[in-house]
mmCIF file of C-alpha atoms in Angstrom:
data_model
loop_
_atom_site.group_PDB
_atom_site.id
_atom_site.type_symbol
_atom_site.label_atom_id
_atom_site.label_comp_id
_atom_site.label_asym_id
_atom_site.label_seq_id
_atom_site.Cartn_x
_atom_site.Cartn_y
_atom_site.Cartn_z
ATOM 1 C CA MET A 9 -150.933 -149.972 -136.842
ATOM 2 C CA ILE A 10 -150.895 -149.428 -132.858
ATOM 3 C CA HIS A 11 -154.569 -148.947 -131.610
ATOM 4 C CA PHE A 12 -153.905 -148.041 -127.539
ATOM 5 C CA MET A 13 -156.791 -147.492 -125.610
ATOM 6 C CA LEU A 14 -157.934 -146.120 -122.109
ATOM 7 C CA ASP A 15 -160.505 -145.314 -119.923
ATOM 8 C CA GLY A 16 -159.582 -143.272 -116.505
ATOM 9 C CA TYR A 17 -161.950 -143.248 -113.854
ATOM 10 C CA GLY A 18 -162.227 -141.379 -110.636
ATOM 11 C CA GLY A 19 -160.712 -137.873 -113.078
ATOM 12 C CA SER A 20 -161.609 -134.212 -111.499
ATOM 13 C CA GLU A 21 -164.480 -133.226 -112.813
ATOM 14 C CA ASN A 22 -163.293 -129.886 -113.291
ATOM 15 C CA ARG A 23 -160.588 -130.888 -115.774
ATOM 16 C CA LEU A 24 -162.773 -133.078 -117.444
ATOM 17 C CA ASP A 25 -165.467 -130.358 -118.104
ATOM 18 C CA ASP A 26 -162.484 -127.642 -119.397
ATOM 19 C CA LEU A 27 -161.934 -127.144 -122.561
ATOM 20 C CA ARG A 28 -158.743 -125.599 -122.122
ATOM 21 C CA THR A 29 -157.466 -128.414 -120.368
ATOM 22 C CA VAL A 30 -159.012 -130.874 -122.933
ATOM 23 C CA ASN A 31 -157.276 -128.604 -125.905
ATOM 24 C CA ALA A 32 -153.806 -128.799 -124.128
ATOM 25 C CA VAL A 33 -153.746 -132.768 -122.885
ATOM 26 C CA LEU A 34 -154.480 -133.025 -126.855
ATOM 27 C CA ASN A 35 -151.509 -131.261 -128.114
ATOM 28 C CA ASP A 36 -149.256 -132.372 -125.425
ATOM 29 C CA ILE A 37 -149.355 -135.741 -126.750
ATOM 30 C CA VAL A 38 -148.851 -135.679 -130.463
ATOM 31 C CA THR A 39 -145.725 -133.248 -129.614
ATOM 32 C CA GLN A 40 -144.561 -135.273 -126.649
ATOM 33 C CA LEU A 41 -145.285 -138.861 -128.376
ATOM 34 C CA GLY A 42 -144.078 -137.516 -131.772
ATOM 35 C CA THR A 43 -147.286 -138.634 -133.697
ATOM 36 C CA GLU A 44 -147.779 -136.961 -137.055
ATOM 37 C CA ALA A 45 -150.805 -134.574 -136.723
ATOM 38 C CA VAL A 46 -152.619 -133.451 -139.994
ATOM 39 C CA MET A 47 -155.066 -130.949 -138.258
ATOM 40 C CA PRO A 48 -155.012 -128.824 -135.048
ATOM 41 C CA PRO A 49 -157.600 -130.549 -132.092
ATOM 42 C CA PHE A 50 -161.487 -130.132 -132.658
ATOM 43 C CA LEU A 51 -163.473 -129.691 -129.745
ATOM 44 C CA LEU A 52 -167.186 -130.246 -129.331
ATOM 45 C CA PRO A 53 -168.886 -129.701 -125.999
ATOM 46 C CA TYR A 54 -171.760 -131.742 -125.460
ATOM 47 C CA TYR A 55 -174.313 -130.678 -122.844
ATOM 48 C CA TYR A 56 -177.954 -131.549 -124.461
ATOM 49 C CA ALA A 57 -177.662 -136.037 -123.009
ATOM 50 C CA LYS A 58 -180.719 -137.295 -122.395
ATOM 51 C CA ASP A 59 -179.400 -137.878 -118.987
ATOM 52 C CA GLY A 60 -177.390 -134.851 -117.674
ATOM 53 C CA GLU A 61 -174.542 -136.939 -115.972
ATOM 54 C CA ASP A 62 -173.760 -137.912 -120.046
ATOM 55 C CA ASP A 63 -172.668 -134.179 -120.609
ATOM 56 C CA GLY A 64 -169.428 -134.074 -121.368
ATOM 57 C CA ILE A 65 -166.917 -132.579 -124.375
ATOM 58 C CA SER A 66 -165.609 -134.854 -127.093
ATOM 59 C CA ALA A 67 -162.552 -134.282 -129.048
ATOM 60 C CA PHE A 68 -160.301 -135.479 -131.857
ATOM 61 C CA VAL A 69 -157.048 -134.847 -133.763
ATOM 62 C CA ILE A 70 -156.279 -136.738 -137.252
ATOM 63 C CA LEU A 71 -153.017 -138.169 -137.551
ATOM 64 C CA ARG A 72 -151.362 -139.404 -140.413
ATOM 65 C CA GLY A 73 -153.215 -142.921 -140.641
ATOM 66 C CA GLY A 74 -155.405 -142.622 -137.021
ATOM 67 C CA HIS A 75 -156.385 -140.436 -134.373
ATOM 68 C CA ILE A 76 -156.747 -139.599 -131.253
ATOM 69 C CA THR A 77 -160.074 -138.851 -129.298
ATOM 70 C CA LEU A 78 -160.843 -137.794 -125.705
ATOM 71 C CA HIS A 79 -164.737 -138.136 -124.483
ATOM 72 C CA THR A 80 -164.860 -136.722 -121.242
ATOM 73 C CA PHE A 81 -167.822 -137.465 -118.441
ATOM 74 C CA PRO A 82 -167.305 -134.872 -116.214
ATOM 75 C CA ARG A 83 -169.836 -135.801 -113.512
ATOM 76 C CA ARG A 84 -168.838 -139.484 -113.815
ATOM 77 C CA GLY A 85 -165.445 -138.715 -113.081
ATOM 78 C CA CYS A 86 -164.647 -140.467 -116.456
ATOM 79 C CA VAL A 87 -162.796 -139.811 -119.766
ATOM 80 C CA PHE A 88 -162.180 -142.984 -122.678
ATOM 81 C CA ALA A 89 -159.335 -141.455 -124.681
ATOM 82 C CA ASP A 90 -158.030 -143.463 -127.916
ATOM 83 C CA LEU A 91 -154.266 -143.270 -129.646
ATOM 84 C CA LEU A 92 -154.563 -145.164 -133.579
ATOM 85 C CA TYR A 93 -151.632 -144.563 -135.033
ATOM 86 C CA ASP A 94 -149.076 -146.186 -138.198
ATOM 87 C CA GLY A 95 -145.401 -145.143 -136.482
ATOM 88 C CA TYR A 96 -144.531 -145.569 -133.061
ATOM 89 C CA ALA A 97 -146.247 -144.116 -129.531
ATOM 90 C CA ASP A 98 -145.146 -144.475 -125.734
ATOM 91 C CA GLU A 99 -147.626 -146.161 -124.583
ATOM 92 C CA ASP A 100 -146.897 -145.573 -121.047
ATOM 93 C CA LYS A 101 -146.112 -142.098 -121.788
ATOM 94 C CA PHE A 102 -149.763 -141.282 -123.418
ATOM 95 C CA ILE A 103 -151.172 -143.138 -120.450
ATOM 96 C CA GLU A 104 -148.954 -140.458 -118.079
ATOM 97 C CA LEU A 105 -150.287 -137.309 -119.864
ATOM 98 C CA LEU A 106 -153.768 -137.858 -119.330
ATOM 99 C CA ARG A 107 -153.016 -139.240 -115.767
ATOM 100 C CA THR A 108 -151.877 -135.952 -115.285
ATOM 101 C CA TYR A 109 -154.375 -134.087 -116.452
ATOM 102 C CA PHE A 110 -157.564 -135.451 -115.698
ATOM 103 C CA LYS A 111 -155.927 -136.702 -112.320
ATOM 104 C CA PHE A 112 -158.003 -139.875 -112.773
ATOM 105 C CA GLU A 113 -158.037 -143.016 -110.127
ATOM 106 C CA GLN A 114 -158.281 -146.322 -111.268
ATOM 107 C CA LYS A 115 -157.684 -146.801 -115.115
ATOM 108 C CA LYS A 116 -158.344 -149.764 -117.723
ATOM 109 C CA SER A 117 -156.187 -149.859 -121.102
ATOM 110 C CA LEU A 118 -155.836 -151.963 -123.966
ATOM 111 C CA CYS A 119 -153.470 -152.064 -126.896
ATOM 112 C CA THR A 120 -153.984 -154.018 -130.224
ATOM 113 C CA GLU A 121 -152.543 -154.242 -133.487
ATOM 114 C CA ARG A 122 -154.698 -153.356 -135.960
ATOM 115 C CA ARG A 123 -153.270 -154.930 -139.432
ATOM 116 C CA TYR A 124 -154.093 -158.087 -138.531
ATOM 117 C CA ALA A 125 -156.547 -160.499 -136.344
ATOM 118 C CA ASP A 126 -155.399 -160.465 -132.454
ATOM 119 C CA THR A 127 -156.050 -163.068 -130.734
ATOM 120 C CA THR A 128 -153.767 -161.786 -127.582
ATOM 121 C CA ILE A 129 -156.947 -159.751 -125.941
ATOM 122 C CA ASP A 130 -158.796 -161.109 -123.089
ATOM 123 C CA ALA A 131 -161.652 -163.135 -123.942
ATOM 124 C CA ASP A 132 -163.725 -160.751 -121.145
ATOM 125 C CA ARG A 133 -162.264 -158.010 -123.083
ATOM 126 C CA ILE A 134 -164.296 -159.028 -126.168
ATOM 127 C CA TRP A 135 -167.974 -158.251 -126.555
ATOM 128 C CA ASN A 136 -170.185 -161.366 -126.402
ATOM 129 C CA GLY A 137 -173.457 -159.845 -127.320
ATOM 130 C CA ASP A 138 -174.509 -159.631 -123.822
ATOM 131 C CA ASP A 139 -176.607 -156.265 -123.414
ATOM 132 C CA GLU A 140 -177.140 -156.492 -119.647
ATOM 133 C CA GLY A 141 -174.254 -153.565 -119.070
ATOM 134 C CA ASP A 142 -175.481 -149.698 -120.216
ATOM 135 C CA PHE A 143 -172.329 -148.792 -122.000
ATOM 136 C CA GLY A 144 -171.701 -149.305 -125.342
ATOM 137 C CA PRO A 145 -168.949 -151.576 -127.386
ATOM 138 C CA HIS A 146 -166.422 -150.699 -129.264
ATOM 139 C CA MET A 147 -166.469 -151.875 -133.236
ATOM 140 C CA ILE A 148 -162.941 -152.453 -134.663
ATOM 141 C CA ALA A 149 -163.035 -153.901 -138.538
ATOM 142 C CA ARG A 150 -160.287 -153.945 -141.190
ATOM 143 C CA VAL A 151 -161.250 -154.241 -144.692
ATOM 144 C CA GLU A 152 -158.360 -155.081 -147.244
ATOM 145 C CA ASN A 153 -157.932 -155.440 -151.005
ATOM 146 C CA VAL A 154 -160.645 -152.404 -151.596
ATOM 147 C CA ASP A 155 -160.748 -149.156 -153.313
ATOM 148 C CA THR A 156 -162.419 -145.982 -151.941
ATOM 149 C CA SER A 157 -162.444 -142.142 -151.929
ATOM 150 C CA PHE A 158 -162.925 -139.095 -150.356
ATOM 151 C CA GLU A 159 -166.009 -138.467 -151.285
ATOM 152 C CA GLN A 160 -166.951 -142.428 -150.362
ATOM 153 C CA ILE A 161 -165.655 -142.027 -147.066
ATOM 154 C CA PHE A 162 -167.472 -138.887 -146.589
ATOM 155 C CA ASP A 163 -170.647 -140.247 -147.522
ATOM 156 C CA MET A 164 -170.478 -143.546 -145.513
ATOM 157 C CA LEU A 165 -169.514 -141.315 -142.263
ATOM 158 C CA ASP A 166 -172.697 -139.194 -143.060
ATOM 159 C CA GLU A 167 -174.948 -142.102 -143.168
ATOM 160 C CA LEU A 168 -173.377 -144.500 -140.638
ATOM 161 C CA PRO A 169 -174.699 -142.802 -137.603
ATOM 162 C CA GLN A 170 -178.750 -143.470 -138.620
ATOM 163 C CA GLN A 171 -178.047 -146.342 -140.162
ATOM 164 C CA ILE A 172 -177.134 -147.739 -136.415
ATOM 165 C CA ASN A 173 -179.283 -145.546 -134.738
ATOM 166 C CA MET A 174 -176.561 -143.517 -133.352
ATOM 167 C CA LEU A 175 -176.953 -139.384 -132.859
ATOM 168 C CA PRO A 176 -174.739 -137.301 -135.231
ATOM 169 C CA ILE A 177 -173.272 -134.008 -133.424
ATOM 170 C CA SER A 178 -171.027 -133.170 -136.101
ATOM 171 C CA ARG A 179 -170.582 -133.564 -139.716
ATOM 172 C CA PRO A 180 -168.011 -135.835 -141.010
ATOM 173 C CA TYR A 181 -164.351 -134.183 -140.925
ATOM 174 C CA VAL A 182 -162.732 -136.312 -144.044
ATOM 175 C CA LEU A 183 -158.175 -135.116 -144.616
ATOM 176 C CA LYS A 184 -156.250 -136.417 -146.806
ATOM 177 C CA SER A 185 -152.732 -136.954 -144.805
ATOM 178 C CA ARG A 186 -150.566 -134.370 -147.269
ATOM 179 C CA LYS A 187 -151.959 -132.326 -150.045
ATOM 180 C CA ALA A 188 -149.090 -134.108 -152.584
ATOM 181 C CA SER A 189 -149.349 -138.122 -152.978
ATOM 182 C CA PRO A 190 -150.962 -138.665 -149.149
ATOM 183 C CA GLU A 191 -150.535 -141.990 -147.659
ATOM 184 C CA TYR A 192 -153.873 -141.722 -145.961
ATOM 185 C CA ILE A 193 -157.739 -140.657 -146.212
ATOM 186 C CA SER A 194 -158.982 -140.632 -142.362
ATOM 187 C CA GLY A 195 -162.331 -139.284 -141.503
ATOM 188 C CA VAL A 196 -164.453 -139.069 -137.986
ATOM 189 C CA VAL A 197 -167.520 -138.182 -137.131
ATOM 190 C CA LEU A 198 -168.638 -137.233 -133.702
ATOM 191 C CA ILE A 199 -171.969 -138.930 -132.058
ATOM 192 C CA ALA A 200 -173.303 -138.156 -129.079
ATOM 193 C CA GLN A 201 -170.000 -138.640 -127.125
ATOM 194 C CA SER A 202 -168.445 -141.240 -128.676
ATOM 195 C CA HIS A 203 -167.011 -141.092 -132.859
ATOM 196 C CA ILE A 204 -167.109 -143.326 -135.763
ATOM 197 C CA ALA A 205 -163.834 -143.215 -137.906
ATOM 198 C CA PHE A 206 -162.346 -144.241 -141.141
ATOM 199 C CA HIS A 207 -158.912 -144.810 -141.943
ATOM 200 C CA TYR A 208 -158.148 -145.665 -145.881
ATOM 201 C CA SER A 209 -154.491 -146.873 -147.000
ATOM 202 C CA ILE A 210 -154.078 -145.851 -150.808
ATOM 203 C CA SER A 211 -151.241 -148.512 -150.853
ATOM 204 C CA GLU A 212 -152.067 -151.035 -148.589
ATOM 205 C CA ARG A 213 -155.982 -150.731 -149.976
ATOM 206 C CA THR A 214 -156.925 -151.282 -146.846
ATOM 207 C CA LEU A 215 -159.756 -149.723 -144.614
ATOM 208 C CA TYR A 216 -159.601 -149.723 -140.950
ATOM 209 C CA CYS A 217 -162.948 -148.278 -139.285
ATOM 210 C CA ASP A 218 -163.942 -147.826 -135.478
ATOM 211 C CA ALA A 219 -166.983 -147.407 -134.114
ATOM 212 C CA PHE A 220 -167.043 -146.413 -130.500
ATOM 213 C CA SER A 221 -170.186 -146.111 -128.149
ATOM 214 C CA CYS A 222 -170.488 -144.427 -124.348
ATOM 215 C CA SER A 223 -174.250 -145.451 -124.675
ATOM 216 C CA PHE A 224 -175.385 -149.219 -125.903
ATOM 217 C CA TYR A 225 -176.212 -149.759 -129.409
ATOM 218 C CA LYS A 226 -176.116 -153.164 -131.387
ATOM 219 C CA SER A 227 -172.571 -153.154 -132.988
ATOM 220 C CA GLU A 228 -174.048 -156.238 -135.119
ATOM 221 C CA GLN A 229 -175.749 -153.313 -137.040
ATOM 222 C CA PHE A 230 -172.538 -151.975 -137.884
ATOM 223 C CA VAL A 231 -171.505 -155.412 -139.192
ATOM 224 C CA ARG A 232 -174.384 -155.289 -141.485
ATOM 225 C CA TYR A 233 -173.937 -152.191 -142.996
ATOM 226 C CA LEU A 234 -170.242 -152.618 -143.761
ATOM 227 C CA GLU A 235 -171.723 -156.432 -145.079
ATOM 228 C CA GLN A 236 -173.618 -154.024 -147.658
ATOM 229 C CA LYS A 237 -170.558 -152.025 -148.491
ATOM 230 C CA PHE A 238 -167.832 -154.864 -148.888
ATOM 231 C CA ALA A 239 -167.195 -158.342 -149.917
ATOM 232 C CA SER A 240 -165.477 -159.248 -146.896
ATOM 233 C CA PHE A 241 -163.480 -158.249 -143.630
ATOM 234 C CA GLU A 242 -162.114 -159.056 -140.160
ATOM 235 C CA HIS A 243 -163.927 -157.318 -136.772
ATOM 236 C CA MET A 244 -163.669 -157.523 -133.330
ATOM 237 C CA THR A 245 -166.333 -155.400 -131.085
ATOM 238 C CA LEU A 246 -164.224 -155.057 -127.550
ATOM 239 C CA ILE A 247 -165.364 -154.096 -123.997
ATOM 240 C CA ARG A 248 -164.647 -150.355 -122.906
ATOM 241 C CA GLY A 249 -166.146 -149.862 -119.890
ATOM 242 C CA SER A 250 -169.032 -149.805 -117.805
ATOM 243 C CA LYS A 251 -171.389 -147.409 -115.889
ATOM 244 C CA HIS A 252 -172.510 -150.091 -113.207
ATOM 245 C CA GLU A 253 -169.203 -150.424 -112.031
ATOM 246 C CA LYS A 254 -167.762 -147.547 -112.303
ATOM 247 C CA LYS A 255 -170.220 -145.005 -111.447
ATOM 248 C CA ILE A 256 -168.750 -142.193 -109.612
ATOM 249 C CA ASN A 257 -170.253 -138.593 -108.997
ATOM 250 C CA SER A 258 -173.997 -139.968 -109.053
ATOM 251 C CA ARG A 259 -176.334 -137.451 -109.353
ATOM 252 C CA GLN A 260 -177.741 -138.367 -105.720
ATOM 253 C CA ALA A 261 -174.394 -137.461 -104.338
ATOM 254 C CA ARG A 262 -173.635 -134.434 -105.773
ATOM 255 C CA ILE A 263 -177.571 -132.835 -104.783
ATOM 256 C CA LYS A 264 -176.687 -134.236 -101.716
ATOM 257 C CA ASP A 265 -173.491 -132.228 -101.188
ATOM 258 C CA PHE A 266 -175.099 -129.296 -103.093
ATOM 259 C CA SER A 267 -177.955 -128.878 -100.478
ATOM 260 C CA ARG A 268 -176.239 -128.948 -97.558
ATOM 261 C CA TRP A 269 -176.079 -125.383 -97.356
ATOM 262 C CA ALA A 270 -180.107 -126.093 -96.660
ATOM 263 C CA VAL A 271 -179.416 -127.791 -93.498
ATOM 264 C CA ASN A 272 -178.175 -123.862 -91.696
ATOM 265 C CA SER A 273 -181.017 -121.595 -93.978
ATOM 266 C CA SER A 274 -184.304 -123.488 -93.826
ATOM 267 C CA SER A 275 -185.329 -122.026 -89.777
ATOM 268 C CA PRO A 276 -184.233 -119.989 -87.765
ATOM 269 C CA LYS A 277 -182.420 -120.749 -84.734
ATOM 270 C CA GLY A 278 -183.968 -121.991 -81.764
ATOM 271 C CA ASP A 279 -186.661 -123.774 -83.701
#
């Protein structure tokens, strides 16, 4: 159960804000990496953020036992991408496809195995509870020896955003990996420019949980929610990105660029 996470900075604003581009890269990731999708891409433009810099597109594809998610921030030149999959996938190809489509200049990437507690992750990528940053953490958890259902996964995804003070922008999308003898039950709910995802392995009786936010939230609230639902679980909270580190395409710079015409038109020649 490999989980690739990519944070790309300095990308093309036009491409990051183009639904056709986002749809195309999702389809290409599925086909060129040989992953097994159980749905077509789902795309949701979000242009209602309190800070206009945080407008963009959220999109996902549910895979057999995993997902691909994309969250774009065109005005910041940023894209956050995840590939979680129960099977082989080429990380380099994943990064190459995203770079080809979105033209980002810098990247941070992380790969972890979700079936056990990964002790190889660098300490500086693990969230330590510091709330000075204005980019939110990505909390991952694994619950073993648990029985759950399609309905319970839907209900958890439906109530969880409010429980952890996050804004849902869709209803939960829950699917079985196939109609007959499914291996997985998977669900995703989009929150404001990020997502929560659950994947339940029926044979292993294991639930894989993700809560990623592109704005700060108290990850311990997610932990408390899981504690109320399950007897025990393993979890880790990761650092994905930081706006104060890579604030490309600032609002001030864009306003300055847009208003250059005014210099030539605000006063008559000779004044």
